[in-house]
PDB file of C-alpha atoms and ligand atoms in Angstrom:
ATOM      1  CA  MET A   5       9.396  18.309  16.843  1.00 47.00           C
ATOM      2  CA  THR A   6       8.668  15.137  17.921  1.00 61.00           C
ATOM      3  CA  ALA A   7       8.680  13.102  14.235  1.00 82.00           C
ATOM      4  CA  GLY A   8       5.634  10.012  14.142  1.00 94.00           C
ATOM      5  CA  TRP A   9       5.449   7.219  12.882  1.00 97.00           C
ATOM      6  CA  PHE A  10       5.468   5.039   9.789  1.00 98.00           C
ATOM      7  CA  ILE A  11       3.419   1.861   8.656  1.00 98.00           C
ATOM      8  CA  THR A  12       2.881   0.930   5.135  1.00 98.00           C
ATOM      9  CA  PHE A  13       0.374  -2.370   3.880  1.00 98.00           C
ATOM     10  CA  GLU A  14       1.677  -3.622   1.609  1.00 98.00           C
ATOM     11  CA  GLY A  15       0.951  -7.271  -0.323  1.00 98.00           C
ATOM     12  CA  GLY A  16      -1.428  -8.982  -3.226  1.00 96.00           C
ATOM     13  CA  GLU A  17      -5.009  -8.286  -4.015  1.00 95.00           C
ATOM     14  CA  GLY A  18      -6.978  -8.680  -1.619  1.00 96.00           C
ATOM     15  CA  SER A  19      -5.405  -9.726   0.832  1.00 97.00           C
ATOM     16  CA  GLY A  20      -6.795  -7.535   3.442  1.00 97.00           C
ATOM     17  CA  LYS A  21      -4.590  -4.037   3.025  1.00 98.00           C
ATOM     18  CA  SER A  22      -7.399  -1.392   3.542  1.00 97.00           C
ATOM     19  CA  THR A  23      -9.752  -3.524   6.258  1.00 98.00           C
ATOM     20  CA  GLN A  24      -6.411  -3.426   8.689  1.00 98.00           C
ATOM     21  CA  ALA A  25      -5.184  -0.750   8.008  1.00 98.00           C
ATOM     22  CA  LYS A  26      -8.640   1.188   8.567  1.00 98.00           C
ATOM     23  CA  ARG A  27      -8.792  -1.537  11.732  1.00 98.00           C
ATOM     24  CA  LEU A  28      -5.350  -0.574  13.516  1.00 98.00           C
ATOM     25  CA  ALA A  29      -6.427   3.458  12.678  1.00 98.00           C
ATOM     26  CA  GLU A  30      -9.285   2.966  14.560  1.00 98.00           C
ATOM     27  CA  ARG A  31      -7.667   0.775  17.339  1.00 97.00           C
ATOM     28  CA  LEU A  32      -4.685   3.681  16.991  1.00 97.00           C
ATOM     29  CA  ILE A  33      -7.291   6.477  17.870  1.00 97.00           C
ATOM     30  CA  SER A  34      -9.021   4.012  20.197  1.00 97.00           C
ATOM     31  CA  ALA A  35      -5.027   3.923  22.229  1.00 95.00           C
ATOM     32  CA  GLY A  36      -5.779   7.911  22.457  1.00 96.00           C
ATOM     33  CA  HIS A  37      -3.066   8.754  19.398  1.00 96.00           C
ATOM     34  CA  ASP A  38      -3.461  11.121  15.850  1.00 97.00           C
ATOM     35  CA  VAL A  39      -3.135   9.176  12.840  1.00 98.00           C
ATOM     36  CA  THR A  40      -3.239   9.905   8.983  1.00 98.00           C
ATOM     37  CA  VAL A  41      -5.031   6.857   7.535  1.00 98.00           C
ATOM     38  CA  THR A  42      -4.161   7.273   3.954  1.00 98.00           C
ATOM     39  CA  ARG A  43      -3.785   5.404  -0.022  1.00 98.00           C
ATOM     40  CA  GLU A  44      -1.723   5.108  -2.689  1.00 98.00           C
ATOM     41  CA  PRO A  45      -1.386   5.123  -5.143  1.00 97.00           C
ATOM     42  CA  GLY A  46      -3.274   8.318  -4.653  1.00 98.00           C
ATOM     43  CA  GLY A  47      -3.733  10.249  -0.748  1.00 98.00           C
ATOM     44  CA  SER A  48      -2.921  14.632  -2.015  1.00 98.00           C
ATOM     45  CA  PRO A  49      -5.678  15.132  -4.627  1.00 98.00           C
ATOM     46  CA  PHE A  50      -3.013  15.354  -7.187  1.00 98.00           C
ATOM     47  CA  ALA A  51      -1.528  12.442  -7.032  1.00 98.00           C
ATOM     48  CA  GLU A  52      -6.080  10.712  -6.546  1.00 98.00           C
ATOM     49  CA  ARG A  53      -6.059  12.446 -10.125  1.00 98.00           C
ATOM     50  CA  LEU A  54      -2.841  10.568 -11.265  1.00 97.00           C
ATOM     51  CA  ARG A  55      -4.354   6.733  -9.904  1.00 97.00           C
ATOM     52  CA  THR A  56      -7.598   7.839 -11.552  1.00 96.00           C
ATOM     53  CA  LEU A  57      -4.749   7.142 -14.736  1.00 95.00           C
ATOM     54  CA  ILE A  58      -3.593   4.687 -13.723  1.00 93.00           C
ATOM     55  CA  LEU A  59      -6.182   2.181 -12.722  1.00 92.00           C
ATOM     56  CA  ASP A  60      -8.152   3.208 -15.784  1.00 92.00           C
ATOM     57  CA  PRO A  61      -8.560  -0.076 -17.005  1.00 89.00           C
ATOM     58  CA  HIS A  62      -9.353   2.069 -20.623  1.00 91.00           C
ATOM     59  CA  ILE A  63      -6.515   3.533 -20.887  1.00 88.00           C
ATOM     60  CA  GLU A  64      -4.486   3.816 -24.003  1.00 89.00           C
ATOM     61  CA  LYS A  65      -1.089   1.843 -24.134  1.00 87.00           C
ATOM     62  CA  HIS A  66       1.889   2.989 -22.704  1.00 88.00           C
ATOM     63  CA  SER A  67       5.086   2.420 -21.298  1.00 92.00           C
ATOM     64  CA  PRO A  68       5.999   1.218 -17.852  1.00 92.00           C
ATOM     65  CA  LEU A  69       8.815   3.659 -17.399  1.00 94.00           C
ATOM     66  CA  ALA A  70       5.808   6.586 -18.461  1.00 94.00           C
ATOM     67  CA  GLU A  71       3.874   5.006 -15.330  1.00 94.00           C
ATOM     68  CA  ALA A  72       6.651   4.186 -13.339  1.00 95.00           C
ATOM     69  CA  LEU A  73       7.536   8.448 -13.577  1.00 97.00           C
ATOM     70  CA  LEU A  74       3.256   8.899 -12.191  1.00 96.00           C
ATOM     71  CA  PHE A  75       3.608   6.433 -10.098  1.00 97.00           C
ATOM     72  CA  ALA A  76       6.795   9.101  -8.611  1.00 98.00           C
ATOM     73  CA  SER A  77       5.060  12.187 -10.099  1.00 98.00           C
ATOM     74  CA  ALA A  78       1.490  10.766  -7.486  1.00 98.00           C
ATOM     75  CA  ARG A  79       4.500   9.775  -4.693  1.00 98.00           C
ATOM     76  CA  ALA A  80       5.860  13.350  -4.521  1.00 98.00           C
ATOM     77  CA  ASP A  81       3.351  15.274  -4.100  1.00 98.00           C
ATOM     78  CA  HIS A  82       1.331  12.651  -1.211  1.00 98.00           C
ATOM     79  CA  LEU A  83       4.759  12.910   0.789  1.00 98.00           C
ATOM     80  CA  GLU A  84       4.688  16.921   0.032  1.00 98.00           C
ATOM     81  CA  HIS A  85       0.850  17.310   0.996  1.00 98.00           C
ATOM     82  CA  VAL A  86      -0.061  14.895   3.375  1.00 98.00           C
ATOM     83  CA  ILE A  87       2.616  12.276   4.888  1.00 98.00           C
ATOM     84  CA  ARG A  88       5.601  14.655   5.945  1.00 98.00           C
ATOM     85  CA  PRO A  89       3.154  17.192   7.460  1.00 98.00           C
ATOM     86  CA  ALA A  90       1.209  14.963   9.367  1.00 98.00           C
ATOM     87  CA  LEU A  91       4.827  12.954  10.793  1.00 98.00           C
ATOM     88  CA  ASN A  92       6.226  16.224  11.634  1.00 98.00           C
ATOM     89  CA  SER A  93       3.097  17.053  13.348  1.00 97.00           C
ATOM     90  CA  GLY A  94       3.990  13.605  15.179  1.00 97.00           C
ATOM     91  CA  ARG A  95       1.116  11.863  13.913  1.00 98.00           C
ATOM     92  CA  PHE A  96       1.079   8.036  13.265  1.00 98.00           C
ATOM     93  CA  VAL A  97       0.565   8.017   9.151  1.00 98.00           C
ATOM     94  CA  VAL A  98      -1.317   4.075   7.684  1.00 98.00           C
ATOM     95  CA  CYS A  99      -0.533   4.184   4.646  1.00 98.00           C
ATOM     96  CA  ASP A 100      -2.282   0.790   1.993  1.00 98.00           C
ATOM     97  CA  ARG A 101       0.466   0.069  -0.026  1.00 98.00           C
ATOM     98  CA  PHE A 102       3.491   1.831  -0.492  1.00 98.00           C
ATOM     99  CA  SER A 103       7.581   2.362  -2.481  1.00 98.00           C
ATOM    100  CA  ASP A 104       6.889  -1.796  -1.930  1.00 98.00           C
ATOM    101  CA  SER A 105       4.030  -2.060  -4.151  1.00 97.00           C
ATOM    102  CA  THR A 106       6.391  -0.173  -6.951  1.00 97.00           C
ATOM    103  CA  ARG A 107       9.218  -2.236  -6.688  1.00 97.00           C
ATOM    104  CA  VAL A 108       7.168  -5.168  -6.714  1.00 97.00           C
ATOM    105  CA  TYR A 109       4.816  -4.121  -9.350  1.00 95.00           C
ATOM    106  CA  GLN A 110       6.826  -2.657 -11.593  1.00 95.00           C
ATOM    107  CA  GLY A 111       9.999  -3.975 -10.703  1.00 96.00           C
ATOM    108  CA  TYR A 112       9.493  -7.637  -9.651  1.00 95.00           C
ATOM    109  CA  ALA A 113       6.523  -8.972 -11.639  1.00 93.00           C
ATOM    110  CA  GLY A 114       6.649  -5.604 -13.887  1.00 92.00           C
ATOM    111  CA  ARG A 115       9.045  -4.935 -16.758  1.00 92.00           C
ATOM    112  CA  VAL A 116      11.369  -1.985 -15.463  1.00 96.00           C
ATOM    113  CA  GLU A 117      14.756  -1.982 -14.749  1.00 95.00           C
ATOM    114  CA  PRO A 118      14.812  -2.718 -10.483  1.00 93.00           C
ATOM    115  CA  ARG A 119      17.875  -0.303 -10.383  1.00 95.00           C
ATOM    116  CA  LEU A 120      15.716   2.883 -12.121  1.00 97.00           C
ATOM    117  CA  LEU A 121      12.970   1.823  -9.383  1.00 97.00           C
ATOM    118  CA  GLU A 122      15.765   2.360  -6.392  1.00 97.00           C
ATOM    119  CA  ALA A 123      17.453   5.676  -8.457  1.00 98.00           C
ATOM    120  CA  LEU A 124      13.248   6.584  -8.415  1.00 98.00           C
ATOM    121  CA  GLU A 125      13.344   5.959  -4.590  1.00 98.00           C
ATOM    122  CA  LEU A 126      15.676   7.242  -3.218  1.00 98.00           C
ATOM    123  CA  ILE A 127      14.984  11.111  -4.605  1.00 98.00           C
ATOM    124  CA  VAL A 128      10.682  10.692  -4.060  1.00 98.00           C
ATOM    125  CA  VAL A 129      11.135   8.907  -0.441  1.00 98.00           C
ATOM    126  CA  GLN A 130      14.374  10.290   0.270  1.00 97.00           C
ATOM    127  CA  ASN A 131      14.505   9.560   3.867  1.00 96.00           C
ATOM    128  CA  THR A 132      11.175   9.135   4.742  1.00 98.00           C
ATOM    129  CA  LYS A 133      10.717   5.711   5.010  1.00 98.00           C
ATOM    130  CA  PRO A 134       8.389   4.218   6.385  1.00 98.00           C
ATOM    131  CA  ASP A 135       9.282   2.703  10.179  1.00 98.00           C
ATOM    132  CA  LEU A 136       6.807  -0.688   9.484  1.00 98.00           C
ATOM    133  CA  THR A 137       5.515  -2.197   7.133  1.00 98.00           C
ATOM    134  CA  ILE A 138       2.895  -4.646   7.223  1.00 98.00           C
ATOM    135  CA  VAL A 139       3.716  -7.609   4.217  1.00 98.00           C
ATOM    136  CA  VAL A 140      -0.154  -9.286   4.126  1.00 98.00           C
ATOM    137  CA  ASP A 141       0.379 -12.807   2.793  1.00 98.00           C
ATOM    138  CA  ILE A 142      -2.174 -14.770   1.446  1.00 97.00           C
ATOM    139  CA  PRO A 143      -2.228 -16.909  -2.290  1.00 97.00           C
ATOM    140  CA  ALA A 144      -2.419 -15.419  -5.457  1.00 96.00           C
ATOM    141  CA  GLU A 145      -5.823 -17.223  -6.233  1.00 95.00           C
ATOM    142  CA  ILE A 146      -7.623 -17.048  -2.605  1.00 96.00           C
ATOM    143  CA  GLY A 147      -6.702 -12.339  -2.554  1.00 95.00           C
ATOM    144  CA  LEU A 148      -8.124 -12.421  -6.702  1.00 93.00           C
ATOM    145  CA  ALA A 149     -10.739 -14.639  -5.744  1.00 92.00           C
ATOM    146  CA  ARG A 150     -11.683 -11.740  -2.868  1.00 92.00           C
ATOM    147  CA  ALA A 151     -10.992  -9.192  -5.180  1.00 89.00           C
ATOM    148  CA  ALA A 152     -13.435 -10.282  -7.798  1.00 87.00           C
ATOM    149  CA  LEU A 153     -16.325 -10.843  -5.023  1.00 87.00           C
ATOM    150  CA  ARG A 154     -15.660  -7.314  -3.936  1.00 78.00           C
ATOM    151  CA  LEU A 155     -16.956  -6.468  -7.668  1.00 71.00           C
ATOM    152  CA  THR A 156     -20.101  -6.842  -6.792  1.00 69.00           C
ATOM    153  CA  ALA A 157     -20.152  -4.951  -3.019  1.00 61.00           C
ATOM    154  CA  PRO A 158     -21.188  -1.600  -2.658  1.00 55.00           C
ATOM    155  CA  PRO A 159     -17.561   1.005  -3.014  1.00 53.00           C
ATOM    156  CA  PRO A 160     -15.860   1.254  -0.082  1.00 53.00           C
ATOM    157  CA  ALA A 161     -15.750   4.860   1.977  1.00 53.00           C
ATOM    158  CA  ALA A 162     -12.594   6.344   1.759  1.00 52.00           C
ATOM    159  CA  PRO A 163      -9.571   5.690   3.936  1.00 52.00           C
ATOM    160  CA  SER A 164      -9.973  10.194   4.753  1.00 53.00           C
ATOM    161  CA  GLU A 165     -12.480  12.663   4.349  1.00 48.00           C
ATOM    162  CA  LYS A 166     -10.078  14.723   2.861  1.00 53.00           C
ATOM    163  CA  ILE A 167     -10.440  11.714   0.054  1.00 49.00           C
ATOM    164  CA  PRO A 168     -13.490  12.008  -2.436  1.00 47.00           C
ATOM    165  CA  LYS A 169     -15.617   9.466  -2.692  1.00 47.00           C
ATOM    166  CA  GLN A 170     -14.950   7.895  -6.941  1.00 46.00           C
ATOM    167  CA  PRO A 171     -17.654   5.467  -7.180  1.00 43.00           C
ATOM    168  CA  ARG A 172     -15.706   2.708  -8.067  1.00 50.00           C
ATOM    169  CA  SER A 173     -16.118   0.772 -11.410  1.00 51.00           C
ATOM    170  CA  LEU A 174     -17.767  -3.003 -11.641  1.00 55.00           C
ATOM    171  CA  LEU A 175     -14.193  -4.380 -14.242  1.00 66.00           C
ATOM    172  CA  ALA A 176     -10.975  -5.157 -12.494  1.00 74.00           C
ATOM    173  CA  ASP A 177      -9.092  -2.237 -12.386  1.00 83.00           C
ATOM    174  CA  ARG A 178      -5.727  -2.208 -14.824  1.00 78.00           C
ATOM    175  CA  PHE A 179      -3.571  -4.417 -11.883  1.00 81.00           C
ATOM    176  CA  GLU A 180      -6.419  -7.187 -11.428  1.00 76.00           C
ATOM    177  CA  ALA A 181      -7.418  -7.687 -14.591  1.00 75.00           C
ATOM    178  CA  ARG A 182      -3.775  -9.665 -14.523  1.00 83.00           C
ATOM    179  CA  ASP A 183      -3.429 -13.245 -15.142  1.00 88.00           C
ATOM    180  CA  LEU A 184      -2.579 -14.991 -11.889  1.00 93.00           C
ATOM    181  CA  GLU A 185       0.978 -15.812 -12.731  1.00 94.00           C
ATOM    182  CA  PHE A 186       1.557 -12.334 -12.292  1.00 95.00           C
ATOM    183  CA  HIS A 187       0.071 -12.756  -9.130  1.00 95.00           C
ATOM    184  CA  LYS A 188       2.045 -15.058  -7.969  1.00 96.00           C
ATOM    185  CA  LYS A 189       4.942 -13.038  -9.002  1.00 97.00           C
ATOM    186  CA  LEU A 190       3.627 -10.063  -6.754  1.00 97.00           C
ATOM    187  CA  ARG A 191       3.281 -12.234  -3.766  1.00 98.00           C
ATOM    188  CA  GLU A 192       6.824 -13.917  -4.456  1.00 98.00           C
ATOM    189  CA  GLY A 193       7.484 -10.296  -4.653  1.00 98.00           C
ATOM    190  CA  PHE A 194       6.164  -9.366  -1.196  1.00 98.00           C
ATOM    191  CA  LEU A 195       8.616 -12.292   0.618  1.00 98.00           C
ATOM    192  CA  GLU A 196      11.154 -11.824  -0.576  1.00 98.00           C
ATOM    193  CA  ILE A 197      10.868  -7.582   0.648  1.00 98.00           C
ATOM    194  CA  ALA A 198      10.240  -8.344   3.810  1.00 98.00           C
ATOM    195  CA  ARG A 199      12.876 -11.439   4.361  1.00 98.00           C
ATOM    196  CA  LEU A 200      15.463  -8.613   2.676  1.00 98.00           C
ATOM    197  CA  GLU A 201      14.387  -5.968   5.319  1.00 98.00           C
ATOM    198  CA  PRO A 202      13.222  -7.839   8.089  1.00 98.00           C
ATOM    199  CA  GLN A 203      13.970  -4.838  10.345  1.00 97.00           C
ATOM    200  CA  ARG A 204      11.442  -3.394   8.380  1.00 98.00           C
ATOM    201  CA  CYS A 205       8.073  -5.477   7.383  1.00 98.00           C
ATOM    202  CA  VAL A 206       6.851  -8.018   9.414  1.00 98.00           C
ATOM    203  CA  VAL A 207       4.678 -10.888   7.716  1.00 98.00           C
ATOM    204  CA  VAL A 208       1.355 -11.519   9.449  1.00 98.00           C
ATOM    205  CA  ASP A 209      -1.062 -14.412   7.191  1.00 98.00           C
ATOM    206  CA  GLY A 210      -3.516 -12.901   5.151  1.00 98.00           C
ATOM    207  CA  GLN A 211      -5.854 -16.005   5.416  1.00 98.00           C
ATOM    208  CA  LYS A 212      -6.935 -15.847   9.016  1.00 98.00           C
ATOM    209  CA  SER A 213     -10.474 -14.720  10.588  1.00 98.00           C
ATOM    210  CA  ALA A 214      -9.772 -10.449  10.445  1.00 98.00           C
ATOM    211  CA  ASP A 215      -9.855 -10.551  14.126  1.00 98.00           C
ATOM    212  CA  ASP A 216      -6.602 -12.728  14.205  1.00 98.00           C
ATOM    213  CA  VAL A 217      -5.144 -10.666  11.211  1.00 98.00           C
ATOM    214  CA  ALA A 218      -5.553  -7.571  13.247  1.00 98.00           C
ATOM    215  CA  LEU A 219      -4.061  -8.877  16.129  1.00 98.00           C
ATOM    216  CA  ALA A 220      -1.018  -9.632  14.655  1.00 98.00           C
ATOM    217  CA  VAL A 221      -0.816  -6.698  13.136  1.00 98.00           C
ATOM    218  CA  TRP A 222      -1.490  -5.059  16.499  1.00 98.00           C
ATOM    219  CA  ASP A 223       1.155  -7.253  18.481  1.00 97.00           C
ATOM    220  CA  ALA A 224       3.888  -5.760  15.401  1.00 98.00           C
ATOM    221  CA  VAL A 225       2.822  -2.275  16.237  1.00 97.00           C
ATOM    222  CA  GLU A 226       2.968  -2.863  20.324  1.00 96.00           C
ATOM    223  CA  ALA A 227       6.876  -4.521  19.563  1.00 95.00           C
ATOM    224  CA  ARG A 228       8.674  -2.411  16.657  1.00 93.00           C
ATOM    225  CA  LEU A 229       7.362   0.572  17.851  1.00 91.00           C
ATOM    226  CA  LEU A 230       4.890   1.410  21.147  1.00 86.00           C
ATOM    227  CA  THR A 231       7.382  -0.767  23.308  1.00 82.00           C
ATOM    228  CA  GLU A 232      10.186   1.747  21.489  1.00 63.00           C
ATOM    229  CA  ALA A 233       8.036   5.122  22.062  1.00 54.00           C
ATOM    230  CA  GLY A 234       7.828   4.178  25.414  1.00 49.00           C
TER     231      GLY A 234
HETATM  232  N1  LIG B  27      -8.938 -12.207   7.387  1.00 51.31           N
HETATM  233  C1  LIG B  27     -10.399 -12.475   6.244  1.00 51.31           C
HETATM  234  N2  LIG B  27     -11.032 -12.755   5.920  1.00 51.31           N
HETATM  235  C2  LIG B  27     -12.246 -13.284   5.030  1.00 51.31           C
HETATM  236  N3  LIG B  27     -12.047 -11.387   3.766  1.00 51.31           N
HETATM  237  C3  LIG B  27     -11.166 -10.743   4.167  1.00 51.31           C
HETATM  238  C4  LIG B  27     -10.822 -10.491   5.446  1.00 51.31           C
HETATM  239  N4  LIG B  27      -9.926  -9.723   5.533  1.00 51.31           N
HETATM  240  C5  LIG B  27     -10.649  -8.320   4.396  1.00 51.31           C
HETATM  241  N5  LIG B  27     -11.296  -9.035   4.105  1.00 51.31           N
HETATM  242  C6  LIG B  27     -12.660  -9.673   3.054  1.00 51.31           C
HETATM  243  O1  LIG B  27     -12.163  -9.154   1.754  1.00 51.31           O
HETATM  244  C7  LIG B  27     -12.412  -7.485   0.148  1.00 51.31           C
HETATM  245  C8  LIG B  27     -10.292  -8.057   0.267  1.00 51.31           C
HETATM  246  O2  LIG B  27     -10.591  -7.311   1.256  1.00 51.31           O
HETATM  247  P1  LIG B  27      -9.267  -5.788   1.455  1.00 51.31           P
HETATM  248  O3  LIG B  27     -10.195  -4.370   0.223  1.00 51.31           O
HETATM  249  O4  LIG B  27      -9.315  -5.378   2.447  1.00 51.31           O
HETATM  250  O5  LIG B  27      -8.013  -6.250   0.702  1.00 51.31           O
HETATM  251  P2  LIG B  27      -6.973  -4.716  -0.561  1.00 51.31           P
HETATM  252  O6  LIG B  27      -6.058  -5.910  -0.351  1.00 51.31           O
HETATM  253  O7  LIG B  27      -7.248  -4.327   0.365  1.00 51.31           O
HETATM  254  O8  LIG B  27      -7.518  -5.657  -1.424  1.00 51.31           O
HETATM  255  P3  LIG B  27      -6.887  -4.147  -3.099  1.00 51.31           P
HETATM  256  O9  LIG B  27      -5.477  -4.948  -3.159  1.00 51.31           O
HETATM  257  O10 LIG B  27      -7.734  -4.625  -3.599  1.00 51.31           O
HETATM  258  O11 LIG B  27      -6.919  -3.484  -2.744  1.00 51.31           O
HETATM  259  C9  LIG B  27     -13.131  -7.034   0.881  1.00 51.31           C
HETATM  260  O12 LIG B  27     -14.256  -8.256   0.026  1.00 51.31           O
HETATM  261  C10 LIG B  27     -13.233  -7.533   2.845  1.00 51.31           C
HETATM  262  O13 LIG B  27     -14.335  -7.639   2.933  1.00 51.31           O
HETATM  263 MG1  LIG B  28      -7.358  -2.399  -1.005  1.00 51.31          MG
END
């Protein structure tokens, strides 16, 4: 059985992750590869239900630990029902956010002990670690301005036909609504991960045009995965 490649997109709000995940998938498909595009939180029916709960701006106050366990539960289901089966059948999996977002939002910029998150990651992710992580880097102010603009635009298509389309609320979700300092910290956190794990991570400049970012992403995929795959 040939295992496929697991590629994740990470970065702050509005950096262009969803745009680039879709573009990379299209390019891989044009090159003749089988691709599964998915996202977190969510990506499987059960995890999408949890996503609605996790991102609900009206949700009752709950502890950071309770939230971290919800993310872990969603990820476990997503891995079991979508990511691992796709990789095991030799497909590329392109995932819009994954465990680095947990490390950064809940750990680096949040209130959960990083050691606890590491333990959860070990239990949930096991050896299904991304082969390549693209960190789309952008100043927090610019990303937030883009995300705010998008709130007035029509809802984006769901990333996979298996994921039910949901009307996007005109309210920012719970994370988008946090203050600028929080978002600056997120940016630092993603860059720190990329610095600590250069063999897995590539940072691309999200301020460039979507076409230029897509080229940088493709360069990374070719250099790190396609060349290696032969
Ligand atoms: N390189 C770019 N230059 C300018 N605008 C862009 C670029 N890439 C994406 N956008 C626009 O910015 C907005 C945010 O992009 P996108 O939804 O891809 O970001 P995201 O990182 O997935 O955001 P979120 O974290 O909120 O899911 C969208 O309206 C998109 O069309
Ligand atoms: Mg997105």
